[in-house]
Amino acid sequence: MLSFFRVIAILEGISYLALFAVTMPLKYLADLPMPNKYVGYAHGALFIAYIILAVVLWMEKKWSFKKGVILLVASLLPFATFYVEKKYLNEEATLA
């Protein structure tokens, strides 16, 4: 399940950046709202999956409170899921 969470973390980060860097400018500058809608749906689903998996793994692996909060806050900040995947999840995968 950890490897699946790592993939979700990367995809959630990509969708977040695509939403802000690609589709929002298309929506507001080029008056093309449809890409924003579909990327927004994908990002929403990935965000929810990320949060659920973070909580499940937090409880399952008995991670510290600090690590759990870092995982959850990372979902709210651009580029943070990439950092978490590299620093916390990749390290965890090598230990397993």
Coordinates of N, CA, C and O in Angstrom, one line a residue:
M1 N 0.8 -1.2 0.0 CA 0.0 0.0 0.0 C 0.9 1.3 0.0 O 0.5 2.3 -0.5
L2 N 2.1 1.2 0.6 CA 3.0 2.3 0.6 C 3.4 2.8 -0.8 O 3.4 4.0 -1.1
S3 N 3.6 1.8 -1.7 CA 4.0 2.2 -3.0 C 2.9 2.8 -3.8 O 3.1 3.8 -4.6
F4 N 1.7 2.4 -3.5 CA 0.5 3.0 -4.1 C 0.3 4.4 -3.6 O 0.0 5.3 -4.4
F5 N 0.5 4.6 -2.3 CA 0.5 6.0 -1.8 C 1.5 6.9 -2.4 O 1.2 8.1 -2.6
R6 N 2.7 6.3 -2.6 CA 3.7 7.2 -3.2 C 3.3 7.6 -4.6 O 3.5 8.8 -5.0
V7 N 2.7 6.7 -5.4 CA 2.2 7.1 -6.7 C 1.1 8.1 -6.6 O 1.1 9.1 -7.4
I8 N 0.2 8.0 -5.7 CA -0.9 8.9 -5.5 C -0.3 10.3 -5.1 O -0.8 11.3 -5.6
A9 N 0.7 10.3 -4.2 CA 1.3 11.6 -3.8 C 1.9 12.3 -5.0 O 1.7 13.5 -5.1
I10 N 2.6 11.6 -5.9 CA 3.2 12.2 -7.1 C 2.1 12.7 -8.0 O 2.1 13.9 -8.5
L11 N 1.1 11.9 -8.3 CA 0.0 12.3 -9.2 C -0.8 13.5 -8.6 O -1.2 14.4 -9.3
E12 N -1.0 13.5 -7.3 CA -1.7 14.6 -6.7 C -0.9 15.9 -6.8 O -1.5 16.9 -7.2
G13 N 0.4 15.8 -6.7 CA 1.2 17.0 -6.9 C 1.2 17.5 -8.3 O 1.1 18.7 -8.6
I14 N 1.2 16.6 -9.2 CA 1.2 16.9 -10.7 C -0.1 17.6 -11.0 O -0.2 18.6 -11.7
S15 N -1.2 17.0 -10.5 CA -2.6 17.5 -10.8 C -2.7 18.9 -10.2 O -3.3 19.8 -10.8
Y16 N -2.2 19.1 -9.0 CA -2.2 20.4 -8.4 C -1.5 21.5 -9.2 O -2.0 22.6 -9.4
L17 N -0.3 21.1 -9.6 CA 0.5 22.1 -10.4 C -0.2 22.3 -11.8 O -0.2 23.4 -12.3
A18 N -0.8 21.3 -12.4 CA -1.4 21.4 -13.7 C -2.6 22.3 -13.6 O -2.9 23.1 -14.4
L19 N -3.3 22.2 -12.5 CA -4.5 23.0 -12.2 C -4.1 24.5 -12.2 O -4.7 25.3 -12.8
F20 N -3.1 24.8 -11.4 CA -2.7 26.2 -11.2 C -1.9 26.7 -12.4 O -2.1 27.9 -12.8
A21 N -1.0 26.0 -13.0 CA -0.1 26.5 -14.0 C -0.6 26.4 -15.4 O -0.2 27.1 -16.3
V22 N -1.5 25.5 -15.7 CA -2.0 25.2 -17.0 C -3.5 25.6 -17.2 O -3.9 26.5 -18.0
T23 N -4.3 24.9 -16.4 CA -5.8 25.1 -16.7 C -6.4 26.4 -16.2 O -7.3 26.9 -16.8
M24 N -5.9 26.9 -15.1 CA -6.5 28.2 -14.6 C -6.1 29.3 -15.5 O -7.0 30.1 -15.8
P25 N -4.9 29.4 -16.0 CA -4.6 30.4 -17.0 C -5.5 30.3 -18.3 O -6.0 31.2 -18.9
L26 N -5.7 29.0 -18.7 CA -6.6 28.8 -19.8 C -8.0 29.3 -19.5 O -8.6 29.9 -20.4
K27 N -8.5 29.0 -18.3 CA -9.8 29.4 -18.0 C -10.0 30.9 -17.9 O -10.9 31.5 -18.5
Y28 N -9.0 31.6 -17.3 CA -9.2 33.0 -17.1 C -8.6 33.9 -18.2 O -9.1 35.0 -18.4
L29 N -7.6 33.4 -18.8 CA -6.9 34.3 -19.9 C -7.4 33.9 -21.3 O -7.4 34.8 -22.1
A30 N -7.7 32.7 -21.5 CA -8.1 32.2 -22.9 C -9.6 31.9 -22.9 O -10.1 31.5 -24.0
D31 N -10.3 32.0 -21.8 CA -11.8 31.7 -21.8 C -12.1 30.3 -22.2 O -13.0 30.1 -22.9
L32 N -11.2 29.4 -21.7 CA -11.4 27.9 -22.0 C -11.6 27.2 -20.6 O -10.7 26.7 -20.0
P33 N -12.9 27.1 -20.2 CA -13.1 26.5 -18.8 C -13.1 25.0 -18.8 O -12.9 24.4 -17.7
M34 N -13.2 24.3 -19.9 CA -13.4 22.9 -19.8 C -12.1 22.1 -19.3 O -12.3 21.2 -18.5
P35 N -10.9 22.5 -19.7 CA -9.7 21.8 -19.1 C -9.7 21.9 -17.6 O -9.3 21.0 -16.9
N36 N -10.0 23.1 -17.1 CA -10.0 23.3 -15.7 C -11.0 22.4 -15.0 O -10.7 21.9 -13.9
K37 N -12.1 22.2 -15.6 CA -13.2 21.4 -15.0 C -12.7 19.9 -14.8 O -12.8 19.3 -13.8
Y38 N -12.1 19.4 -15.9 CA -11.7 18.0 -15.9 C -10.4 17.7 -15.0 O -10.3 16.8 -14.3
V39 N -9.5 18.6 -15.1 CA -8.3 18.5 -14.3 C -8.7 18.7 -12.8 O -8.2 18.1 -11.9
G40 N -9.7 19.6 -12.6 CA -10.2 19.8 -11.2 C -10.8 18.6 -10.7 O -10.6 18.3 -9.5
Y41 N -11.6 17.9 -11.5 CA -12.2 16.6 -11.0 C -11.1 15.6 -10.7 O -11.2 14.9 -9.6
A42 N -10.1 15.5 -11.5 CA -9.0 14.5 -11.3 C -8.3 14.9 -10.0 O -8.0 14.1 -9.2
H43 N -8.0 16.2 -9.9 CA -7.3 16.6 -8.7 C -8.1 16.4 -7.4 O -7.5 16.0 -6.4
G44 N -9.4 16.6 -7.5 CA -10.2 16.4 -6.3 C -10.2 14.9 -5.9 O -10.1 14.6 -4.7
A45 N -10.3 14.0 -6.9 CA -10.3 12.6 -6.6 C -8.9 12.2 -6.0 O -8.9 11.4 -5.0
L46 N -7.9 12.7 -6.6 CA -6.5 12.4 -6.1 C -6.3 13.0 -4.7 O -5.6 12.3 -3.9
F47 N -6.8 14.2 -4.5 CA -6.7 14.8 -3.2 C -7.3 13.9 -2.1 O -6.8 13.7 -1.0
I48 N -8.6 13.5 -2.4 CA -9.3 12.7 -1.4 C -8.6 11.4 -1.2 O -8.4 10.9 0.0
A49 N -8.1 10.7 -2.3 CA -7.4 9.5 -2.1 C -6.1 9.7 -1.3 O -5.8 8.9 -0.4
Y50 N -5.4 10.8 -1.5 CA -4.2 11.1 -0.8 C -4.5 11.2 0.7 O -3.8 10.6 1.5
I51 N -5.5 12.0 1.1 CA -5.9 12.2 2.5 C -6.3 10.8 3.1 O -5.8 10.5 4.2
I52 N -7.1 10.1 2.5 CA -7.5 8.8 3.0 C -6.4 7.9 3.2 O -6.2 7.3 4.3
L53 N -5.5 7.7 2.2 CA -4.4 6.9 2.3 C -3.4 7.3 3.4 O -2.8 6.5 4.1
A54 N -3.2 8.6 3.5 CA -2.3 9.2 4.5 C -2.8 8.8 5.9 O -2.0 8.4 6.7
V55 N -4.1 8.9 6.1 CA -4.6 8.6 7.4 C -4.5 7.1 7.7 O -4.1 6.7 8.8
V56 N -4.9 6.3 6.7 CA -4.8 4.8 6.8 C -3.4 4.4 7.1 O -3.1 3.6 8.1
L57 N -2.4 4.9 6.4 CA -1.0 4.5 6.6 C -0.5 5.0 7.9 O 0.3 4.3 8.6
W58 N -0.9 6.2 8.3 CA -0.5 6.8 9.5 C -0.9 5.9 10.7 O -0.1 5.6 11.6
M59 N -2.1 5.4 10.7 CA -2.6 4.5 11.7 C -2.0 3.1 11.6 O -1.5 2.5 12.6
E60 N -1.9 2.6 10.4 CA -1.4 1.2 10.1 C 0.1 1.1 10.5 O 0.5 0.1 11.1
K61 N 0.9 2.1 10.1 CA 2.3 2.1 10.4 C 2.7 2.7 11.7 O 3.9 2.7 12.0
K62 N 1.7 3.3 12.4 CA 2.0 3.9 13.7 C 3.0 5.0 13.6 O 4.0 5.1 14.4
W63 N 2.9 5.8 12.6 CA 3.8 6.9 12.4 C 3.6 7.9 13.5 O 2.5 8.0 14.1
S64 N 4.6 8.8 13.8 CA 4.4 9.8 14.8 C 3.4 10.9 14.4 O 3.0 11.0 13.2
F65 N 2.9 11.6 15.4 CA 2.0 12.7 15.1 C 2.6 13.7 14.2 O 1.9 14.1 13.3
K66 N 3.8 14.0 14.4 CA 4.5 15.0 13.5 C 4.5 14.6 12.0 O 4.2 15.3 11.1
K67 N 4.9 13.3 11.8 CA 4.9 12.8 10.4 C 3.5 12.8 9.8 O 3.3 13.1 8.7
G68 N 2.5 12.4 10.6 CA 1.1 12.4 10.1 C 0.7 13.8 9.7 O 0.0 13.9 8.6
V69 N 0.9 14.7 10.5 CA 0.5 16.1 10.2 C 1.3 16.6 9.0 O 0.7 17.3 8.2
I70 N 2.6 16.3 8.9 CA 3.3 16.7 7.7 C 2.7 16.2 6.5 O 2.6 16.9 5.4
L71 N 2.3 14.9 6.5 CA 1.7 14.3 5.3 C 0.4 15.0 5.0 O 0.1 15.2 3.8
L72 N -0.4 15.3 5.9 CA -1.7 16.0 5.7 C -1.5 17.4 5.2 O -2.2 17.8 4.2
V73 N -0.6 18.1 5.8 CA -0.4 19.5 5.4 C 0.2 19.6 4.0 O -0.1 20.5 3.2
A74 N 1.0 18.6 3.6 CA 1.7 18.6 2.3 C 0.6 18.6 1.2 O 0.9 19.1 0.1
S75 N -0.6 18.0 1.4 CA -1.6 18.0 0.4 C -2.1 19.4 0.1 O -2.7 19.6 -1.0
L76 N -1.8 20.4 0.9 CA -2.4 21.7 0.7 C -1.4 22.7 0.1 O -1.8 23.8 -0.4
L77 N -0.1 22.3 0.0 CA 0.9 23.2 -0.5 C 1.5 22.7 -1.9 O 1.8 21.5 -2.0
P78 N 1.6 23.6 -2.8 CA 2.2 23.1 -4.1 C 3.7 22.6 -3.9 O 4.4 23.1 -3.0
F79 N 4.0 21.6 -4.6 CA 5.3 20.9 -4.5 C 5.6 20.1 -3.2 O 6.5 19.4 -3.1
A80 N 4.7 20.3 -2.2 CA 5.0 19.6 -0.9 C 4.8 18.1 -1.0 O 5.5 17.4 -0.3
T81 N 3.9 17.6 -1.9 CA 3.8 16.1 -2.0 C 5.0 15.5 -2.6 O 5.4 14.4 -2.3
F82 N 5.7 16.2 -3.5 CA 6.9 15.7 -4.0 C 8.0 15.6 -2.9 O 8.7 14.7 -2.8
Y83 N 8.1 16.7 -2.1 CA 9.0 16.7 -1.0 C 8.7 15.5 0.0 O 9.6 14.8 0.4
V84 N 7.5 15.3 0.4 CA 7.1 14.3 1.3 C 7.4 12.9 0.7 O 7.9 12.0 1.4
E85 N 7.1 12.7 -0.6 CA 7.4 11.4 -1.2 C 8.9 11.2 -1.2 O 9.3 10.0 -0.9
K86 N 9.7 12.2 -1.5 CA 11.2 12.0 -1.5 C 11.7 11.8 -0.1 O 12.5 10.9 0.2
K87 N 11.3 12.6 0.9 CA 12.0 12.6 2.2 C 11.4 11.6 3.1 O 12.1 10.9 3.8
Y88 N 10.1 11.4 3.1 CA 9.4 10.5 4.1 C 9.0 9.2 3.5 O 9.2 8.1 4.1
L89 N 8.4 9.2 2.4 CA 7.9 7.9 1.8 C 8.9 7.1 1.2 O 8.9 5.8 1.3
N90 N 9.9 7.7 0.4 CA 10.9 6.9 -0.2 C 11.8 6.3 0.9 O 12.3 5.2 0.8
E91 N 12.1 7.1 1.9 CA 12.9 6.6 3.0 C 12.2 5.4 3.7 O 12.8 4.4 4.1
E92 N 10.9 5.5 3.9 CA 10.1 4.5 4.5 C 10.1 3.2 3.6 O 10.1 2.1 4.2
A93 N 10.0 3.4 2.3 CA 10.0 2.2 1.4 C 11.3 1.5 1.5 O 11.4 0.3 1.4
T94 N 12.4 2.2 1.6 CA 13.7 1.5 1.7 C 13.9 0.8 3.0 O 14.7 -0.2 3.1
L95 N 13.2 1.2 4.1 CA 13.3 0.5 5.3 C 12.5 -0.8 5.4 O 12.7 -1.7 6.1
A96 N 11.4 -0.8 4.5 CA 10.5 -2.0 4.6 C 11.1 -3.2 3.9 O 12.0 -3.2 3.2

